[in-house]
Coordinates of C-alpha atoms and ligand atoms in Angstrom, one line a residue:
X1 CA -17.4 26.0 -1.0
X2 CA -16.4 22.4 -1.6
X3 CA -12.8 21.6 -0.5
X4 CA -12.0 19.9 -3.8
X5 CA -12.8 23.0 -5.8
X6 CA -10.9 25.2 -3.4
X7 CA -7.8 22.9 -3.5
X8 CA -7.9 22.9 -7.3
X9 CA -8.0 26.7 -7.5
X10 CA -5.0 26.9 -5.1
X11 CA -3.1 24.4 -7.2
X12 CA -3.8 26.5 -10.3
X13 CA -2.4 29.6 -8.6
X14 CA 0.7 27.6 -7.6
X15 CA 1.2 26.4 -11.2
X16 CA 0.7 29.9 -12.7
X17 CA 3.2 31.4 -10.2
X18 CA 5.7 28.7 -11.1
X19 CA 5.8 29.2 -14.8
X20 CA 6.0 32.9 -14.3
X21 CA 9.2 32.3 -12.5
X22 CA 8.1 33.7 -9.2
X23 CA 9.6 33.1 -5.8
X24 CA 9.7 29.3 -4.9
X25 CA 8.5 30.0 -1.3
X26 CA 5.4 31.7 -2.6
X27 CA 4.8 28.7 -4.9
X28 CA 5.2 26.2 -2.2
X29 CA 2.8 28.1 0.1
X30 CA 0.1 27.5 -2.3
X31 CA 1.0 23.9 -3.0
X32 CA 0.9 23.2 0.8
X33 CA -2.3 25.0 1.3
X34 CA -3.9 23.1 -1.6
X35 CA -2.8 19.8 0.0
X36 CA -4.2 20.7 3.4
X37 CA -7.6 21.8 1.9
X38 CA -7.8 18.7 -0.3
X39 CA -7.5 16.5 2.8
X40 CA -10.4 18.1 4.6
X41 CA -13.4 15.9 5.5
X42 CA -15.9 18.8 5.4
X43 CA -18.2 19.1 2.5
X44 CA -18.3 22.9 2.8
X45 CA -15.3 24.8 4.1
X46 CA -17.1 28.1 4.5
X47 CA -17.5 28.0 8.3
X48 CA -13.8 27.0 8.7
X49 CA -12.7 29.9 6.5
X50 CA -15.1 32.6 8.0
X51 CA -14.1 31.7 11.5
X52 CA -10.4 31.8 10.4
X53 CA -10.1 28.4 12.1
X54 CA -8.6 27.0 9.0
X55 CA -5.4 29.1 9.4
X56 CA -4.6 26.9 12.4
X57 CA -4.0 24.0 9.9
X58 CA -0.6 23.4 8.5
X59 CA 0.2 25.4 5.3
X60 CA -2.5 28.0 5.6
X61 CA -0.9 31.5 5.9
X62 CA -2.2 35.0 5.4
X63 CA -1.9 35.0 1.6
X64 CA -3.6 31.7 1.1
X65 CA -6.3 32.6 3.7
X66 CA -7.0 35.7 1.7
X67 CA -7.6 33.7 -1.4
X68 CA -9.7 31.2 0.4
X69 CA -11.9 34.0 1.9
X70 CA -12.3 35.4 -1.6
X71 CA -13.4 31.9 -2.9
X72 CA -15.8 31.3 -0.1
X73 CA -17.5 34.8 -0.3
X74 CA -17.6 35.3 -4.1
X75 CA -17.0 31.7 -5.5
X76 CA -14.0 33.2 -7.3
X77 CA -10.6 34.6 -6.7
X78 CA -9.5 38.0 -8.0
X79 CA -5.8 37.0 -7.6
X80 CA -6.3 33.9 -9.6
X81 CA -8.2 35.7 -12.3
X82 CA -5.4 38.3 -12.6
X83 CA -2.8 35.6 -12.9
X84 CA -4.9 33.8 -15.5
X85 CA -5.3 37.0 -17.6
X86 CA -1.6 37.8 -17.5
X87 CA -0.1 34.4 -18.1
X88 CA -0.3 32.6 -21.4
X89 CA -2.3 29.4 -20.9
X90 CA 0.1 27.5 -23.1
X91 CA 2.8 27.9 -20.4
X92 CA 0.9 25.9 -17.9
X93 CA 0.2 23.2 -20.5
X94 CA 4.0 23.0 -21.2
X95 CA 4.5 21.9 -17.6
X96 CA 2.9 18.6 -18.6
X97 CA 5.6 17.9 -21.2
X98 CA 7.9 15.3 -19.5
X99 CA 11.3 16.6 -18.9
X100 CA 10.3 20.3 -18.9
X101 CA 10.2 22.1 -15.5
X102 CA 9.0 25.6 -14.6
X103 CA 12.5 27.1 -14.7
X104 CA 13.0 26.0 -18.3
X105 CA 9.6 27.1 -19.3
X106 CA 10.2 30.5 -17.9
X107 CA 13.5 30.7 -19.9
X108 CA 11.8 29.6 -23.1
X109 CA 9.2 32.3 -22.6
X110 CA 11.6 35.1 -21.9
X111 CA 14.3 33.9 -24.3
X112 CA 12.3 32.9 -27.3
X113 CA 8.8 34.2 -26.6
X114 CA 7.4 30.7 -26.7
X115 CA 3.8 30.6 -25.3
X116 CA 2.3 27.4 -26.6
X117 CA 3.2 23.7 -26.9
X118 CA 2.9 24.1 -30.7
X119 CA 5.4 27.0 -30.7
X120 CA 7.7 24.9 -28.4
X121 CA 7.6 22.0 -30.9
X122 CA 8.4 24.4 -33.8
X123 CA 11.4 25.9 -32.0
X124 CA 12.7 22.4 -31.0
X125 CA 12.5 21.3 -34.7
X126 CA 14.0 24.3 -36.4
X127 CA 17.0 24.6 -34.1
X128 CA 16.2 27.8 -32.2
X129 CA 15.7 25.9 -28.9
X130 CA 19.0 24.1 -29.2
X131 CA 20.8 27.5 -29.5
X132 CA 19.3 28.9 -26.4
X133 CA 21.8 28.9 -23.5
X134 CA 21.4 26.0 -21.2
X135 CA 19.5 23.9 -23.8
X136 CA 21.3 22.2 -26.7
X137 CA 20.5 19.5 -29.3
X138 CA 20.0 16.7 -26.8
X139 CA 17.5 18.8 -24.8
X140 CA 15.6 19.7 -27.9
X141 CA 15.3 16.0 -28.9
X142 CA 14.2 15.1 -25.4
X143 CA 11.5 17.8 -25.5
X144 CA 10.2 16.6 -28.9
X145 CA 9.9 13.1 -27.4
X146 CA 8.2 14.6 -24.3
X147 CA 5.6 16.4 -26.5
X148 CA 4.8 13.0 -28.2
X149 CA 4.3 11.4 -24.8
X150 CA 2.1 14.3 -23.8
X151 CA -0.1 13.8 -26.8
X152 CA -0.3 10.1 -26.2
X153 CA -1.1 10.2 -22.5
X154 CA -3.3 13.3 -22.1
X155 CA -6.5 12.6 -20.3
X156 CA -5.1 9.4 -18.7
X157 CA -4.6 8.7 -15.0
X158 CA -2.6 6.2 -13.0
X159 CA -4.7 3.6 -11.4
X160 CA -3.7 4.7 -7.9
X161 CA -5.1 8.2 -8.5
X162 CA -8.2 7.2 -10.4
X163 CA -9.1 4.6 -7.9
X164 CA -8.8 7.1 -5.0
X165 CA -11.0 9.5 -6.8
X166 CA -13.5 6.8 -7.7
X167 CA -13.7 5.7 -4.0
X168 CA -14.3 9.3 -2.9
X169 CA -17.1 9.7 -5.5
X170 CA -18.6 6.3 -4.6
X171 CA -18.9 7.4 -1.0
X172 CA -20.4 10.7 -1.9
X173 CA -22.9 9.2 -4.4
X174 CA -23.9 6.5 -1.9
X175 CA -25.2 9.3 0.4
X176 CA -27.6 10.8 -2.2
X177 CA -31.3 10.3 -1.7
X178 CA -32.8 7.5 -3.8
X179 CA -29.4 5.7 -4.2
X180 CA -29.7 2.1 -3.0
X181 CA -26.3 0.8 -4.1
X182 CA -23.2 2.1 -5.9
X183 CA -20.1 0.2 -7.2
X184 CA -17.0 1.2 -9.2
X185 CA -17.0 -0.6 -12.6
X186 CA -15.0 -0.1 -15.8
X187 CA -11.3 -0.5 -16.2
X188 CA -10.6 0.5 -12.5
X189 CA -12.5 -2.6 -11.4
X190 CA -10.5 -4.8 -13.9
X191 CA -7.3 -3.3 -12.3
X192 CA -6.0 -1.5 -15.4
X193 CA -2.7 0.2 -14.7
X194 CA -3.8 3.4 -16.5
X195 CA -7.3 4.6 -16.6
X196 CA -9.1 7.0 -19.0
X197 CA -12.3 7.5 -17.1
X198 CA -14.3 6.5 -14.0
X199 CA -17.4 4.3 -14.3
X200 CA -19.9 4.0 -11.5
X201 CA -23.0 1.8 -11.5
X202 CA -25.8 3.1 -9.2
X203 CA -29.0 1.3 -8.3
X204 CA -31.7 4.0 -7.8
X205 CA -35.2 3.6 -6.2
X206 CA -36.7 6.5 -8.3
X207 CA -36.1 8.0 -11.7
X208 CA -32.6 8.3 -13.0
X209 CA -32.9 12.1 -13.7
X210 CA -33.6 12.8 -10.0
X211 CA -30.2 11.4 -9.2
X212 CA -28.6 13.5 -12.0
X213 CA -29.8 16.6 -10.3
X214 CA -28.3 15.6 -7.0
X215 CA -25.0 14.5 -8.7
X216 CA -24.3 18.1 -9.7
X217 CA -23.9 19.0 -6.0
X218 CA -21.4 16.2 -5.2
X219 CA -18.1 17.7 -4.1
X220 CA -15.6 17.9 -7.0
X221 CA -18.2 17.7 -9.7
X222 CA -17.8 20.6 -12.1
X223 CA -20.3 19.8 -14.8
X224 CA -23.1 17.3 -15.5
X225 CA -23.7 16.5 -19.1
X226 CA -26.1 14.2 -20.9
X227 CA -28.4 13.6 -17.9
X228 CA -31.4 12.6 -20.0
X229 CA -30.9 8.9 -20.2
X230 CA -29.6 6.3 -17.8
X231 CA -26.1 7.4 -18.2
X232 CA -25.1 10.7 -16.5
X233 CA -21.7 12.0 -17.6
X234 CA -19.8 14.1 -15.1
X235 CA -16.7 16.3 -15.6
X236 CA -14.7 16.5 -12.4
X237 CA -12.9 19.7 -11.3
X238 CA -9.5 17.9 -12.0
X239 CA -10.7 17.1 -15.6
X240 CA -11.5 13.4 -15.0
X241 CA -14.5 12.2 -16.9
X242 CA -17.0 10.0 -14.9
X243 CA -19.9 8.1 -16.3
X244 CA -22.6 7.2 -13.8
X245 CA -25.0 4.4 -15.0
X246 CA -28.3 4.7 -13.1
X247 CA -30.3 1.4 -13.1
X248 CA -33.1 -0.3 -11.1
X249 CA -32.0 -2.7 -8.4
X250 CA -33.1 -5.7 -10.4
X251 CA -30.8 -4.6 -13.3
X252 CA -27.8 -3.8 -11.1
X253 CA -25.8 -7.0 -11.2
X254 CA -25.9 -7.3 -15.0
X255 CA -25.3 -3.6 -15.4
X256 CA -22.2 -3.9 -13.2
X257 CA -21.0 -6.8 -15.1
X258 CA -21.5 -5.1 -18.5
X259 CA -19.9 -1.8 -17.5
X260 CA -17.0 -3.6 -16.0
X261 CA -16.2 -4.8 -19.4
X262 CA -14.0 -5.1 -21.3
X263 CA -16.4 -4.5 -24.2
X264 CA -14.9 -7.3 -26.2
X265 CA -15.1 -9.7 -23.3
X266 CA -18.7 -9.0 -22.7
X267 CA -19.6 -9.3 -26.4
X268 CA -18.1 -12.8 -26.5
X269 CA -20.0 -13.8 -23.3
X270 CA -23.2 -12.5 -24.8
X271 CA -22.6 -14.5 -28.0
X272 CA -22.4 -17.6 -25.8
X273 CA -25.5 -16.7 -23.9
X274 CA -27.4 -16.3 -27.1
X275 CA -26.3 -19.7 -28.4
X276 CA -27.9 -21.1 -25.3
X277 CA -31.2 -19.3 -25.7
X278 CA -30.4 -16.5 -23.2
X279 CA -30.3 -12.8 -23.9
X280 CA -29.5 -9.6 -22.0
X281 CA -32.4 -7.1 -22.2
X282 CA -32.4 -3.8 -20.3
X283 CA -29.6 -5.2 -18.2
X284 CA -31.7 -8.2 -17.2
X285 CA -30.7 -11.8 -18.0
X286 CA -33.8 -13.3 -19.8
X287 CA -34.3 -17.0 -20.8
X288 CA -35.6 -18.4 -24.0
X289 CA -39.2 -17.6 -23.1
X290 CA -38.3 -14.0 -22.5
X291 CA -38.6 -14.3 -18.8
X292 CA -36.2 -12.5 -16.5
X293 CA -34.0 -14.9 -14.5
X294 CA -34.3 -14.2 -10.8
X295 CA -31.5 -13.6 -8.3
X296 CA -28.9 -13.0 -11.0
X297 CA -25.2 -12.3 -10.1
X298 CA -22.0 -12.3 -12.1
X299 CA -21.5 -16.0 -11.5
X300 CA -25.0 -16.7 -13.0
X301 CA -24.1 -14.8 -16.1
X302 CA -21.1 -17.0 -16.8
X303 CA -22.9 -20.2 -15.7
X304 CA -25.7 -19.5 -18.1
X305 CA -23.2 -18.9 -20.9
X306 CA -21.6 -22.3 -20.1
X307 CA -18.4 -20.7 -18.9
X308 CA -16.4 -21.0 -15.7
X309 CA -16.4 -17.7 -13.7
X310 CA -13.8 -15.3 -15.1
X311 CA -11.9 -13.2 -12.5
X312 CA -12.1 -9.5 -13.0
X313 CA -8.5 -9.1 -14.0
X314 CA -8.7 -11.5 -16.8
X315 CA -11.7 -9.9 -18.7
X316 CA -9.5 -8.5 -21.5
X317 CA -10.3 -10.8 -24.4
X318 CA -6.9 -12.4 -24.3
X319 CA -7.9 -16.1 -24.4
X320 CA -9.9 -16.2 -21.2
X321 CA -13.2 -17.2 -22.8
X322 CA -11.8 -20.3 -24.5
X323 CA -10.1 -21.2 -21.2
X324 CA -13.3 -20.7 -19.3
X325 CA -15.1 -22.9 -21.7
X326 CA -12.4 -25.6 -21.5
X327 CA -12.1 -25.3 -17.7
X328 CA -8.4 -24.3 -18.0
X329 CA -8.4 -20.9 -16.5
X330 CA -5.4 -20.3 -14.2
X331 CA -5.7 -20.5 -10.5
X332 CA -4.5 -16.9 -9.9
X333 CA -2.0 -16.0 -7.3
X334 CA -3.4 -14.0 -4.3
X335 CA -1.9 -11.5 -2.0
X336 CA -1.9 -13.9 0.9
X337 CA 0.2 -16.3 -1.2
X338 CA 3.2 -14.1 -0.9
X339 CA 5.6 -15.1 1.8
X340 CA 8.0 -12.2 1.5
X341 CA 9.4 -9.4 -0.8
X342 CA 12.8 -9.2 -2.4
X343 CA 13.0 -5.7 -3.9
X344 CA 13.2 -3.2 -1.0
X345 CA 15.6 -0.4 -0.1
X346 CA 16.8 0.8 3.3
X347 CA 18.5 4.0 4.5
X348 CA 21.8 2.4 3.4
X349 CA 21.0 3.7 -0.1
X350 CA 18.0 5.9 -1.1
X351 CA 15.4 4.4 1.3
X352 CA 14.3 6.3 4.3
X353 CA 14.1 3.6 6.9
X354 CA 16.4 1.3 8.8
X355 CA 16.6 -2.4 8.0
X356 CA 15.1 -3.2 11.4
X357 CA 12.0 -1.1 10.8
X358 CA 11.5 -2.4 7.3
X359 CA 11.7 -5.9 8.7
X360 CA 9.2 -5.2 11.4
X361 CA 6.8 -3.7 8.9
X362 CA 7.2 -6.9 6.8
X363 CA 6.5 -9.0 9.8
X364 CA 3.3 -7.1 10.5
X365 CA 2.2 -8.0 7.0
X366 CA 2.5 -11.7 8.0
X367 CA 5.5 -12.3 5.8
X368 CA 8.3 -14.7 6.7
X369 CA 11.2 -12.8 5.1
X370 CA 12.2 -9.5 3.6
X371 CA 15.0 -9.1 1.1
X372 CA 17.0 -5.8 1.3
X373 CA 18.2 -4.8 -2.1
X374 CA 19.9 -1.4 -2.0
X375 CA 21.6 0.2 -4.9
X376 CA 25.1 -0.7 -5.9
X377 CA 28.1 1.5 -6.1
X378 CA 27.7 2.8 -9.6
X379 CA 24.3 4.2 -8.7
X380 CA 25.8 7.3 -7.1
X381 CA 22.6 9.3 -7.7
X382 CA 20.8 6.9 -5.4
X383 CA 23.5 6.6 -2.7
X384 CA 24.8 3.3 -4.0
X385 CA 26.8 1.1 -1.5
X386 CA 30.6 0.8 -1.8
X387 CA 32.2 -2.5 -0.7
X388 CA 32.6 -1.4 2.9
X389 CA 29.0 -0.4 3.2
X390 CA 28.0 -3.8 1.8
X391 CA 30.0 -5.6 4.4
X392 CA 28.7 -3.5 7.2
X393 CA 25.2 -4.1 6.0
X394 CA 25.7 -7.8 6.0
X395 CA 27.0 -7.7 9.6
X396 CA 23.9 -5.8 10.6
X397 CA 21.7 -8.3 8.9
X398 CA 23.5 -11.2 10.5
X399 CA 23.0 -9.6 13.9
X400 CA 19.4 -8.9 13.2
X401 CA 18.7 -12.4 12.1
X402 CA 20.1 -13.7 15.4
X403 CA 17.4 -11.7 17.1
X404 CA 14.4 -12.2 15.0
X405 CA 12.2 -15.2 15.6
X406 CA 10.5 -17.0 12.7
X407 CA 11.6 -14.2 10.3
X408 CA 14.6 -13.7 8.2
X409 CA 16.2 -10.7 6.4
X410 CA 17.9 -11.7 3.1
X411 CA 21.0 -10.1 1.7
X412 CA 20.0 -8.8 -1.7
X413 CA 21.3 -6.1 -3.9
X414 CA 19.9 -4.1 -6.8
X415 CA 23.1 -4.0 -8.9
X416 CA 23.3 -1.6 -11.9
X417 CA 23.6 -3.2 -15.3
X418 CA 26.4 -1.1 -16.7
X419 CA 26.4 0.2 -20.2
X420 CA 28.5 -2.7 -21.5
X421 CA 26.2 -5.3 -19.8
X422 CA 28.4 -6.2 -16.9
X423 CA 26.8 -6.3 -13.5
X424 CA 28.1 -3.8 -11.0
X425 CA 30.7 -5.0 -8.3
X426 CA 32.2 -8.1 -10.0
X427 CA 32.0 -11.8 -9.0
X428 CA 33.8 -11.7 -5.7
X429 CA 31.4 -9.3 -4.0
X430 CA 28.3 -10.5 -5.9
X431 CA 29.0 -14.0 -4.5
X432 CA 28.3 -12.7 -1.0
X433 CA 24.6 -11.9 -1.6
X434 CA 21.8 -14.3 -1.2
X435 CA 20.4 -13.1 -4.6
X436 CA 21.1 -10.3 -7.0
X437 CA 18.6 -8.1 -8.8
X438 CA 20.2 -6.5 -11.9
X439 CA 18.6 -3.3 -13.2
X440 CA 19.2 -0.7 -15.9
X441 CA 19.3 2.8 -14.4
X442 CA 21.4 4.7 -16.9
X443 CA 21.9 5.3 -20.7
X444 CA 18.3 4.7 -21.6
X445 CA 18.7 6.2 -25.0
X446 CA 20.7 3.3 -26.6
X447 CA 19.3 1.8 -29.7
X448 CA 17.3 -1.4 -29.5
X449 CA 20.0 -3.8 -30.7
X450 CA 22.5 -2.4 -28.2
X451 CA 20.1 -2.3 -25.3
X452 CA 19.0 -5.9 -25.9
X453 CA 22.6 -7.0 -26.1
X454 CA 23.4 -5.2 -22.9
X455 CA 20.6 -6.8 -21.0
X456 CA 21.1 -10.3 -22.5
X457 CA 24.8 -10.1 -21.5
X458 CA 23.9 -9.3 -17.9
X459 CA 21.4 -12.2 -17.9
X460 CA 24.2 -14.5 -18.9
X461 CA 26.0 -13.7 -15.6
X462 CA 25.2 -16.7 -13.4
X463 CA 25.1 -14.3 -10.3
X464 CA 22.1 -12.4 -11.7
X465 CA 19.0 -13.9 -10.1
X466 CA 16.3 -11.4 -11.1
X467 CA 16.1 -8.8 -14.0
X468 CA 14.6 -5.7 -12.2
X469 CA 11.9 -3.5 -13.9
X470 CA 12.8 -5.0 -17.3
X471 CA 11.7 -2.1 -19.6
X472 CA 12.4 0.9 -17.4
X473 CA 9.1 2.5 -18.2
X474 CA 7.4 5.1 -16.1
X475 CA 3.7 5.1 -16.8
X476 CA 2.5 8.3 -18.5
X477 CA 5.9 9.9 -18.3
X478 CA 8.7 7.7 -19.7
X479 CA 8.4 5.2 -22.5
X480 CA 9.9 1.8 -22.1
X481 CA 13.4 1.7 -23.4
X482 CA 13.8 -0.1 -26.7
X483 CA 14.5 -3.7 -25.8
X484 CA 13.5 -6.9 -27.5
X485 CA 11.4 -8.3 -24.7
X486 CA 10.6 -11.5 -26.5
X487 CA 14.3 -12.2 -26.6
X488 CA 14.6 -11.4 -22.9
X489 CA 11.8 -13.7 -22.1
X490 CA 13.3 -16.5 -24.2
X491 CA 16.7 -16.1 -22.5
X492 CA 15.0 -16.0 -19.1
X493 CA 13.2 -19.2 -19.8
X494 CA 16.4 -20.9 -21.0
X495 CA 18.8 -19.6 -18.3
X496 CA 16.5 -19.5 -15.2
X497 CA 16.8 -15.8 -14.6
X498 CA 13.6 -14.5 -12.9
X499 CA 11.9 -11.4 -14.4
X500 CA 10.5 -8.8 -12.1
X501 CA 7.0 -7.4 -11.9
X502 CA 8.0 -4.1 -10.3
X503 CA 4.9 -2.9 -8.4
X504 CA 5.8 0.7 -7.9
X505 CA 2.5 2.3 -9.1
X506 CA 4.5 4.3 -11.7
X507 CA 6.2 1.3 -13.1
X508 CA 4.1 -1.9 -13.1
X509 CA 7.0 -3.3 -15.2
X510 CA 7.1 -6.0 -16.7
X511 CA 3.8 -5.1 -18.4
X512 CA 1.1 -7.7 -17.7
X513 CA 0.6 -8.4 -21.4
X514 CA 4.2 -9.7 -21.5
X515 CA 3.8 -11.6 -18.2
X516 CA 1.2 -13.7 -19.8
X517 CA 3.7 -14.7 -22.5
X518 CA 6.5 -15.2 -19.9
X519 CA 4.3 -17.5 -18.0
X520 CA 3.5 -19.7 -21.0
X521 CA 7.3 -20.0 -21.6
X522 CA 7.9 -21.1 -18.0
X523 CA 9.6 -18.0 -16.7
X524 CA 9.7 -17.4 -13.0
X525 CA 8.4 -13.9 -11.9
X526 CA 9.5 -12.0 -8.8
X527 CA 6.7 -9.6 -7.7
X528 CA 8.5 -6.7 -6.0
X529 CA 7.3 -3.6 -4.2
X530 CA 10.5 -1.6 -4.8
X531 CA 9.7 -0.1 -1.4
X532 CA 11.8 2.8 -0.1
X533 CA 9.9 3.0 3.2
X534 CA 7.4 0.8 5.1
X535 CA 4.4 2.2 3.3
X536 CA 6.0 1.1 0.0
X537 CA 5.5 -2.5 0.9
X538 CA 1.8 -1.9 0.2
X539 CA 2.6 -1.4 -3.5
X540 CA 2.1 -5.2 -3.6
X541 CA -1.6 -4.7 -2.7
X542 CA -2.4 -3.4 -6.1
X543 CA 0.7 -5.1 -7.9
X544 CA -0.7 -8.5 -7.2
X545 CA -3.7 -7.6 -9.4
X546 CA -1.3 -6.9 -12.2
X547 CA 0.3 -10.3 -11.6
X548 CA -3.2 -11.8 -11.9
X549 CA -3.8 -9.8 -15.1
X550 CA -0.7 -11.6 -16.4
X551 CA -2.4 -14.9 -15.5
X552 CA 0.2 -15.8 -12.9
X553 CA -0.3 -18.7 -10.5
X554 CA 1.4 -19.4 -7.2
X555 CA 4.0 -21.6 -8.9
X556 CA 5.0 -18.8 -11.3
X557 CA 5.9 -16.3 -8.5
X558 CA 9.3 -16.6 -6.8
X559 CA 8.3 -14.8 -3.6
X560 CA 5.4 -17.3 -2.9
X561 CA 8.3 -19.6 -1.9
X562 CA 10.1 -19.8 1.4
X563 CA 13.3 -17.9 2.0
X564 CA 15.4 -21.1 1.8
X565 CA 13.9 -21.8 -1.6
X566 CA 14.6 -18.3 -2.9
X567 CA 18.2 -18.6 -1.8
X568 CA 18.3 -22.1 -3.4
X569 CA 16.8 -20.7 -6.6
X570 CA 19.7 -18.1 -6.8
X571 CA 22.3 -20.8 -5.9
X572 CA 21.1 -23.3 -8.5
X573 CA 21.7 -20.7 -11.2
X574 CA 25.2 -19.8 -10.0
X575 CA 26.1 -23.4 -9.9
X576 CA 24.5 -24.7 -13.0
X577 CA 27.1 -26.1 -15.5
X578 CA 25.7 -24.0 -18.3
X579 CA 25.9 -20.8 -16.3
X580 CA 29.5 -21.7 -15.2
X581 CA 30.5 -22.3 -18.8
X582 CA 29.2 -18.9 -19.9
X583 CA 30.9 -17.1 -17.1
X584 CA 34.2 -18.7 -17.8
X585 CA 33.9 -17.8 -21.4
X586 CA 33.2 -14.1 -20.9
Ligands
LIG1 ZN1 15.6 0.3 -9.9
LIG2 ZN1 14.8 -0.4 -6.6

């Protein structure tokens, strides 16, 4: 039995127990067991289970071991089957509606007899749901929005999850007989923030269908479909679709380029190739005499088309072909260009780690500074700092800076933008920070005009240095709040407020499509990890690709500058005559 399959079954049991309203300890036991099994390196867990050795691992108790034994011996679990038969499938689907947890689903089931998402939608629309105790009109509206989000996002995955799954598959496929080379292609390779499916390109020494047979045995593969041609489609146990393109070694480079896409980008390049007498045939680049060009790589494809090499992140048909032709492609920012990070939390608010440990993690990354930006006093849900805590934190930072060599901790804050557009704390305390990030964390449901007014008002405060996660979106779960982003970009350009690219993998906010516009208007972008522990600093490793997707260069990014320049950037805005006038007027 493959660990991925076993983990998936255990997870399914946990979900079923949860929506049935069963004991939380029982639910968690299965969640923990699933996590342990999923992390196993073994391709087959049978020996571990038969010898009961697996029960020495964390999270495996007698109940979960019994299920695992059942799975290993029969390929199936009686317990799971019983739960499946006696639980309406729609209840589990309802778990995927944002804002709807197992407790509420259980209530809806027992209170209104709701068993499917469609019935849920009907009850939310006709007022029955609002009348149920503990619900209400607001909740009903929220659930309706959640259902819309569910429809929109089903079948999509965050980049971080898809990329991990793709890496796992890549390794497994690489070990199959007859496989010479395998690479991840598609939107994962272009660093898309949300991914619909996984694409792998495989160079094979024999026939493609031999590999198709072997693919069925790769851990986590549930089904192989359409294995006749060069494309083998797989359905993974977790529902992810994977397309495997099997090609000869000679065709590999062009196949990799083509299946990396985007489709529109490749079509435009192929047009240029044809104008110059080249063509792509069976994933080979052929010249005007029909002869295959030798030693082709991706560079050669662009060169033959008369174009500069287009970096992976830019292949989205957003003007990159014209720029590649004119030689005006941006020189994209790289991870090693970052000299520090400015959006980080410590255990003063909702982070888990001391300032000292965050700083040493930043030093280990080769950075020269780390800005601590904890939550402000209005953010009570996140342990926001009152005035005393701020002053204590500043003393601690001063002392630490005395000690640290060649490294500096900056005094930042993530101040709430209040409902009326004022920035938390007021001028006197705000003046003590090296820089101020202002973020909206509450009252997301305002109308667009009101929300835009709120944010623009905050941006008119000369103490605001950076607008944090400007649209508040959570990928696949929460829509951006309604705000006129073009207006925000215009004001940022005019007033010198930096906009954030928040690199939390669930946010990646501002969206890269807007970053591209912000850049052309001359807006400075802060690329922030929003780290709550040292591991969170690594959010920049992927986030930098999103910055690149937004065409950002070194000069566009605030934290490619030295600490002194960051502080000067904040000060310049505070002291600019225009900003001063605005603040006196308000
Ligand atoms: Zn925030
Ligand atoms: Zn934050």
